[in-house]
Structure formats: C-alpha cells, structure tokens
XYZ file of C-alpha atoms in Angstrom:
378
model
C 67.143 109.106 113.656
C 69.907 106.850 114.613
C 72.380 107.604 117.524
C 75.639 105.390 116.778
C 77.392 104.627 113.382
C 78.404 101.341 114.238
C 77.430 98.452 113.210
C 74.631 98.494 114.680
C 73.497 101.925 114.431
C 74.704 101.655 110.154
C 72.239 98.058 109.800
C 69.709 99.695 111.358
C 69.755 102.757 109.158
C 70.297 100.777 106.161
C 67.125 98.566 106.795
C 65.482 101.812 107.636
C 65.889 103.621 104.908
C 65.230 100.235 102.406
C 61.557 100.304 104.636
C 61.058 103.599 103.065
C 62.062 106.019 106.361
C 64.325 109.447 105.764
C 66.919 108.598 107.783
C 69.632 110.694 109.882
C 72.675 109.460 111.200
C 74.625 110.608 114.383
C 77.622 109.942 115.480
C 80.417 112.275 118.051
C 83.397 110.983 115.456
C 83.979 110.181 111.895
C 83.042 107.050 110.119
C 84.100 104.592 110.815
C 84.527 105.729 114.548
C 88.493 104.871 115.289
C 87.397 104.404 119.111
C 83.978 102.326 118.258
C 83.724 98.943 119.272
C 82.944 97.709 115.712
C 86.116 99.245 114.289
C 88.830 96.784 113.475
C 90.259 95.016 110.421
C 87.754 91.443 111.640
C 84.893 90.517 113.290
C 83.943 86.616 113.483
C 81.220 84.584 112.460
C 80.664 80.738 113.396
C 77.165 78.656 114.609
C 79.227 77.570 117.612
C 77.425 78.895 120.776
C 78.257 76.669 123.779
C 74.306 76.628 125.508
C 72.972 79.711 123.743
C 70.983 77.722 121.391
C 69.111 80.958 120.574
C 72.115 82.801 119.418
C 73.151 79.645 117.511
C 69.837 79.234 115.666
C 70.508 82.756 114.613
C 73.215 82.434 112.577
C 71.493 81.368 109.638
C 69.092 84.534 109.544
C 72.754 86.156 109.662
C 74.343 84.953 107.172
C 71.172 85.637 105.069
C 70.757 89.231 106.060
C 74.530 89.371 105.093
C 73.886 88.406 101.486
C 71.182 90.648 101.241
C 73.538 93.838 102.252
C 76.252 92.225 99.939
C 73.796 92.285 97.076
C 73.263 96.094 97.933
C 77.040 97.006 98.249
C 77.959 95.284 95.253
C 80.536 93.067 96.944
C 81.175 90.061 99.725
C 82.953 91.703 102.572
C 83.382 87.961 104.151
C 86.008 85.165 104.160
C 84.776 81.734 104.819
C 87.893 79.855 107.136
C 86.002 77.547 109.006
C 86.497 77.492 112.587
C 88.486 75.547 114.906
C 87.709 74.688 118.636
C 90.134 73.388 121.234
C 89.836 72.717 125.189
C 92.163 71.321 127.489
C 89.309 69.764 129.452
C 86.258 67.775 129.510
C 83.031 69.390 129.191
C 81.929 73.330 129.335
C 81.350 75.343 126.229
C 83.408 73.287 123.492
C 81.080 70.156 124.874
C 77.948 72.155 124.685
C 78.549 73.659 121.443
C 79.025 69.845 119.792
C 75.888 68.875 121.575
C 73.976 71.921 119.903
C 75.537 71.651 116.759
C 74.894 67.738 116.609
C 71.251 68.346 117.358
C 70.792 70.656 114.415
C 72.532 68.528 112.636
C 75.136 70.479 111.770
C 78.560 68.948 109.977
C 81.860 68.819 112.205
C 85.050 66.727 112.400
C 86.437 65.703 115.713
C 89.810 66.089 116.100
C 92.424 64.827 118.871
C 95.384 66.387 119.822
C 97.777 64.605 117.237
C 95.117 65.478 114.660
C 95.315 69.554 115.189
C 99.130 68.950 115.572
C 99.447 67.294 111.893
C 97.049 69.285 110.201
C 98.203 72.670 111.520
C 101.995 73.031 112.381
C 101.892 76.175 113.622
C 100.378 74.819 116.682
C 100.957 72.381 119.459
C 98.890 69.696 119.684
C 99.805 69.111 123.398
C 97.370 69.188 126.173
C 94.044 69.616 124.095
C 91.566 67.038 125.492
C 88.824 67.814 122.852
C 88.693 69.742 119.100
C 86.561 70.388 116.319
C 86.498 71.859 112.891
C 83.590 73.173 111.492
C 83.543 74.226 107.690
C 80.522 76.969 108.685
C 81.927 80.002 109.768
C 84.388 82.745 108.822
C 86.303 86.895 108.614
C 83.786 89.282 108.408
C 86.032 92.441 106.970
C 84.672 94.409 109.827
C 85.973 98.248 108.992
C 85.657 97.429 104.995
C 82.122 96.824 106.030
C 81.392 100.364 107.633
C 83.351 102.242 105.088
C 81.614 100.255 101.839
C 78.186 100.692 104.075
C 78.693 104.243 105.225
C 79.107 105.117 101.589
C 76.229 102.891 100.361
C 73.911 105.118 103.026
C 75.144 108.548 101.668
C 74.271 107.765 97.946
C 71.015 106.586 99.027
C 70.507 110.229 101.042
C 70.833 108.796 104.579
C 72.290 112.264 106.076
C 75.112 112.070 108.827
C 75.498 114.960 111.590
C 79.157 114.734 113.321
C 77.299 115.481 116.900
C 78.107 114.664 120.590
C 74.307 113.501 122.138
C 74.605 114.503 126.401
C 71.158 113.319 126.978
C 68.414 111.512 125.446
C 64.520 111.666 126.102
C 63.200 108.923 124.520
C 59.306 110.126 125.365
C 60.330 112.731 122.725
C 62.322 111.126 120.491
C 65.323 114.463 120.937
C 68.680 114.221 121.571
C 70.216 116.748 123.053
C 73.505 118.064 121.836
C 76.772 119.477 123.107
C 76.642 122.445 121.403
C 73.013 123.600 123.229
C 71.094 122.048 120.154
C 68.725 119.268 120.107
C 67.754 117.037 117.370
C 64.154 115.129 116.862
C 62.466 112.705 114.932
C 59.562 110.711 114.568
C 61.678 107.730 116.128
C 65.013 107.589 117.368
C 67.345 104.102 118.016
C 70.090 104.492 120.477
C 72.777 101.977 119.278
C 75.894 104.009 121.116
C 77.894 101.062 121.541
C 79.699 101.670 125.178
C 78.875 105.035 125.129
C 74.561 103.908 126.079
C 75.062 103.947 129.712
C 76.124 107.340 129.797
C 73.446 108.492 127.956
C 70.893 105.560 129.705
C 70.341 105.011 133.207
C 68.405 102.491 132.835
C 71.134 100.793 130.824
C 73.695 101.304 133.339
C 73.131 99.090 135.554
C 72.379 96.454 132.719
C 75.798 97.247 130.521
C 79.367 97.641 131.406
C 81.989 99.097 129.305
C 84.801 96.543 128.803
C 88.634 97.181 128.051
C 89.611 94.527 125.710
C 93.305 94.492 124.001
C 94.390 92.867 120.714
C 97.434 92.153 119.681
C 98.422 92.255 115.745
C 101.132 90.094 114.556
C 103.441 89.368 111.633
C 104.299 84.656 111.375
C 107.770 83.737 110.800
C 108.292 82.715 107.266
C 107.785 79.256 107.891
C 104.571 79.561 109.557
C 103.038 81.903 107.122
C 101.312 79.385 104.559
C 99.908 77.574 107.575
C 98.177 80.474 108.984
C 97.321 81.860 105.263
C 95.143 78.556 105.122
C 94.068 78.339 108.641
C 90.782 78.473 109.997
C 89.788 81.007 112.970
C 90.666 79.516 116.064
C 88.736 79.476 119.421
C 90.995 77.954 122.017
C 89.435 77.286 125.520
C 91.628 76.932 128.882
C 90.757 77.036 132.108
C 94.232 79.011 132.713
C 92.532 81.428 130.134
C 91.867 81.018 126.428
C 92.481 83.034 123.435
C 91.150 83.617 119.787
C 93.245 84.028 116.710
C 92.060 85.073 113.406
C 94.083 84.391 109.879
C 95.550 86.633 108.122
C 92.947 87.101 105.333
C 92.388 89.603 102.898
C 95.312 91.289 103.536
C 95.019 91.722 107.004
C 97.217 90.438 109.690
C 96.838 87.737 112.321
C 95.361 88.951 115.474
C 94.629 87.223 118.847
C 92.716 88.384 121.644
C 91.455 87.342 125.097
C 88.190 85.497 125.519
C 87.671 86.767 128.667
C 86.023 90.285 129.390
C 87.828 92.998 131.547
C 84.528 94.840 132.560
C 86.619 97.654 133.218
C 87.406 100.932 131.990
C 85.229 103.667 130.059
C 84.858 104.255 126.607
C 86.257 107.732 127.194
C 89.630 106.717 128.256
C 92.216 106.070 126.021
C 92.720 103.049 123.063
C 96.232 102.824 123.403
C 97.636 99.336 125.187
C 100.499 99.418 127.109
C 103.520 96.615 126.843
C 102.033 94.956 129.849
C 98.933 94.477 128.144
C 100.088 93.201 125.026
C 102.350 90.722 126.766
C 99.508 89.350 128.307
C 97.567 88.344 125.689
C 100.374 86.687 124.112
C 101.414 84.639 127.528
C 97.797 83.597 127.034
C 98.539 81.956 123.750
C 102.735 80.502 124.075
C 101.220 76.998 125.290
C 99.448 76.765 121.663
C 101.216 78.767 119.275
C 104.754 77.527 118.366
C 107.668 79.850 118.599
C 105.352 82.508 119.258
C 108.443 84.637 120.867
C 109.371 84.707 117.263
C 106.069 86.281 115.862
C 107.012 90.225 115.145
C 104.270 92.002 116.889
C 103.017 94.925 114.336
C 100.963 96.763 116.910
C 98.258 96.725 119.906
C 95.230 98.045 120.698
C 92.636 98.243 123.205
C 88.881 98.882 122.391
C 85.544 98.776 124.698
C 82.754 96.539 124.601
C 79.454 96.812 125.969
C 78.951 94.036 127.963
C 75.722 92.748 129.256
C 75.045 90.166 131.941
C 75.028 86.865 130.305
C 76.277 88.298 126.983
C 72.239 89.074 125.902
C 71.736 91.111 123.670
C 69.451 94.395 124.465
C 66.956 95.639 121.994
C 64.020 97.005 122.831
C 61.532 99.411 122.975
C 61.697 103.173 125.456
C 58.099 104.041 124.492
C 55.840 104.283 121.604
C 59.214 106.319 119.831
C 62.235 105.172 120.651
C 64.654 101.708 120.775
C 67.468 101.582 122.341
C 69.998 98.467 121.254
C 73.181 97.249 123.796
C 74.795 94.917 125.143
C 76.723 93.025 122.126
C 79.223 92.188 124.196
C 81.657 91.632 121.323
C 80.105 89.018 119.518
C 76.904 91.276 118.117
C 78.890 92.582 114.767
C 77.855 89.347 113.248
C 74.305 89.925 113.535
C 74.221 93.630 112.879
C 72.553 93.469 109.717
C 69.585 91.109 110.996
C 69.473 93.032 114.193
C 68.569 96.113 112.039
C 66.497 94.536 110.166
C 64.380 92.751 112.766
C 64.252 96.352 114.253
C 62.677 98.035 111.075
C 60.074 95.749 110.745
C 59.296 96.151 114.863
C 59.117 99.860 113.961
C 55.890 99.798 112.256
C 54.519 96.681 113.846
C 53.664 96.675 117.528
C 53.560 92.797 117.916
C 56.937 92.619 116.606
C 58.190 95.155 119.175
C 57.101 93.492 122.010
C 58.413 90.141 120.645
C 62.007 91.723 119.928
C 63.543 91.756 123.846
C 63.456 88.191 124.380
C 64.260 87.172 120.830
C 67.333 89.747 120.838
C 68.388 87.948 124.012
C 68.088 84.461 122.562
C 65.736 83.492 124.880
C 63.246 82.593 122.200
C 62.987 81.980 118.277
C 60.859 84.669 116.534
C 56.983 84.414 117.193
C 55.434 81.893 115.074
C 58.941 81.743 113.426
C 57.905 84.877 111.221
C 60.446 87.642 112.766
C 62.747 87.528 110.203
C 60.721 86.996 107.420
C 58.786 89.983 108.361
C 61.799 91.939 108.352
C 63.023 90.523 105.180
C 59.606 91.233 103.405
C 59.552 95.036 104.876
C 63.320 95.748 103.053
C-alpha cells in the first residue's frame, strides 16, 4: 500500500506492481493532486549538481529508469533543451558543478557574457561572470506524466482509495483514516509529499513544508522564437537567482525562485498574491529583457518538502514500512528510479539498509549493483 499519488508515491507503485505486488493506492485528492508538490505543467532534469556528486552520478540511472516507464506508457513525456547556467560571481555552485561535470567527463561549452547575449536575445548578457551550456538535460512534462501514469496503474489493476490517512503505525503497516476506518497491508510506503510530517514525527523535525510561487508567462512576439528554442535556464545571483523553463510542448514559460521559503503548510492555500508574483519577477528584470512587457498568464504557489541539505529521505520504519521525503523540489526527476530502487529494497534486506545513504547521495549503490537490482526485479 502506497500513501501519496505523487510522483513518488505513482513510481513506487508502478515498480511495485511490475515486481509482482497487488498494489493499493491512497491519496486525500484526485489524481493528479491539484495541491501536490509534483503537480505542474514541468519538472527539470540536468547532471548539474554544484558538490552533490552523488545526486549528479544519479542522473544517468534516471534517465534510464525514465525510458523504461516510457516504454510502458507508450510515449516520451520529456523534452531535451539543454541547460544553461549563469553566475554573476566567481566560484559557488556554477564553479562546482563544471568541476564535477569535467571530472566525469561530461561535454559543456563555456560561455562569457557577450556569448549568452548573442546567442540568446532575450537576455542580457550584462553582469554574468561565468556560463555554461550543457546539451544533457531537459522538460520533464510533469502533470502529463501522472495522468499517462495514473492511467497506466489502473489498467494494470493498481486500485486507488480517495482517503484522508490521520495517523500511521508503521509497526503495523495501517493507516488510519478520517472516516474511523483503517487500511493494512503487508507493507506500506509513506511518500505524502509535505503532508509526511503531519503524519511523521520523526519526520518533522527532519522536513519542512516550503511555500514556493511560480509565475507563468506569455513573450512578446519578438522574443517568442528565442525562448521556443531556448534551453532551461539556471541563473545564480547572490542578490537571488531564478529558473526559467521554455515554453515546450505547449506549455508556457515559467520562472521561479531558487531559493526555499521554508514556510507555510501544505494545508493553507495555493493561491499567490500580487506581491508574490512581483517578486519573483523583480528577481529576474536584471536578465530577462523587457520583462515588464511579458503578459503574466497566472501564479501559483505550491509546497515542497524540504530537507536539511536538500537529501533525500528513504528509508526503512521497521521490517514493514518505508517512508520517502524530503525531495525538496528537485526529487520529480528521480521518481521513477527512486521507486524502483525501493521495490527491489522491499524484498531484499541488504538493499534496505543500503537505501538511506544512497537516497541521500552520500554514497553510490553497494558494489554499484542498486540499480541493477532494481532494474532486474521490474
């Protein structure tokens, strides 16, 4: 039994199920979850990791689990872009990353400041110290993905219950429900999203629920093309950096803060006020030109589950349950490796007591055979 149809909680009952389990699905809301954290027209995914050198390393095994759920949906929910960096200053994560990446080995072009400029005239090239562009890297269709996947589950029998869990005993393996009901099963995964440390005290002081507000936006005519053809953009600033993602597939450009709020609770409300909005674009007039011209379609606040040092939780509560947190908004690219590492850990006890520290990036898989374990068992 999974608790959360999120990304998370879907992978993991898609692997599950492929291992052979019956597999039941809860979730307080419909599917895709309008309030979730993994709802939204993109998620990103790009090797560039600043010093996480685990999470880096990773990618790969992503990108491979993602072909193997492609070949089960019957489609590529993905957009390669490419990905470009940008700092202002010398040093922190846009350094590390190029350090990693050049020690793997891994293809990038430096760029200089006239270089972004020429090569992307929808931006200024002003005041960036240091850029890359790496060809890796692109638009995962994130709420495509959990419709195409939550349909994919119900043909293969995974059953759903539209349920509210107000406590969990892991020892058991039970939720307990709203309505006075309880649910078990022979092993239960907690994957509620920022929901867990409600549910977990021992996850609350681990996780915080994080207000985070995009903005959706509509280029001036001229700029359209540019940003048609544009690769996802990661700009740094010590004033405070922003992301952008193309408008691919139909969907529009969107920026967003960097930076986590670690405020707020995943009860309150997803709407974001004028104030909110305005900030993230202030965060991104010094890059994007004429950005007071952009026609902002709408904005929209979500939580995150945030976890100190953006590490990843998943792990074992007893001989029955897992409970999986913390993906501080950059875990939807590894959902479906995540939940696949996890089914293999569920029949293997080795495997579940390597899975913390790998999860975290703090190590590669024991003996290097984590994921090929989990590939083999699905």
């Amino acid at each position: 039994m999974v608790l959360g149809g999120g990304i998370m909680g879907l992978s993991t009952a898609w692997a599950l199920e492929r291992a052979g389990h019956a597999v039941t699905v809860v979730d307080q809301d419909e599917i895709p979850n309008p309030r979730g954290a993994s709802t939204d027209h993109h998620r990103l995914i790009r090797h560039a990791y600043g010093a996480q050198l685990g999470y880096m390393r990773m990618v790969d095994d992503a990108f491979e689990a993602w072909s193997t759920l492609w070949q089960d949906l019957g489609e590529a929910l993905f957009v390669p872009t490419g990905v470009l960096a940008m700092a202002d200053a010398e040093g922190g994560w846009l350094a590390e990353s190029r350090a990693a990446l050049a020690a793997q080995n891994r293809p990038l072009r430096v760029l200089g400041a006239r270089n972004v400029a020429a090569r992307y005239p929808m931006l200024w090239g002003t005041g960036i110290a240091r850029a890359f562009l790496m060809q890796a890297g692109g638009v995962l269709l994130a709420e495509r993905i959990l419709i195409a996947l939550h349909r994919h589950l119900l043909h293969r029998g995974v059953h759903f219950v539209t349920a509210r869990a107000t406590r969990v005993d892991a020892t058991r393996a039970t939720l307990a429900l709203d309505d006075g009901t309880s649910l078990q099963a022979d092993l239960l995964v907690v994957a509620a999203g920022p929901w867990a440390p409600r549910l977990l005290p021992g996850i609350a002081s681990r996780v915080t629920a994080s207000r985070q507000v995009v903005v959706y936006l509509d280029a001036p005519y001229e700029h359209r093309l540019a940003w048609e053809t544009s690769p996802m953009l990661l700009d740094l600033s010590e004033q405070g950096g922003f992301y952008a993602v193309p408008p691919v597939a139909g969907t529009p450009l969107k920026i967003g803060d960097h930076r986590f709020t670690n405020i707020g609770d995943a009860e309150d409300d997803r709407h974001a006020t004028a104030a909110e909005a305005e900030a993230i674009l202030d965060l991104a007039h010094r890059r994007i030109k004429e950005i007071g011209r952009y026609r902002v379609l709408s904005a929209r606040a979500c939580y995150y589950d945030v976890s100190e040092g953006e590490r990843f939780i998943l792990e074992p509560m007893g001989p029955r349950a897992f409970v999986m947190s913390g993906f501080s908004g950059h875990g939807f690219k590894f959902g479906p490796l995540l939940g696949m590492a996890l089914a293999a850990a569920a029949g293997d006890a080795t495997l579940a007591r390597a899975l913390p520290e790998w999860a975290a990036g703090e190590t590669v898989a024991p003996d290097g055979l984590l994921f090929e374990r989990a590939r083999d068992t699905v």
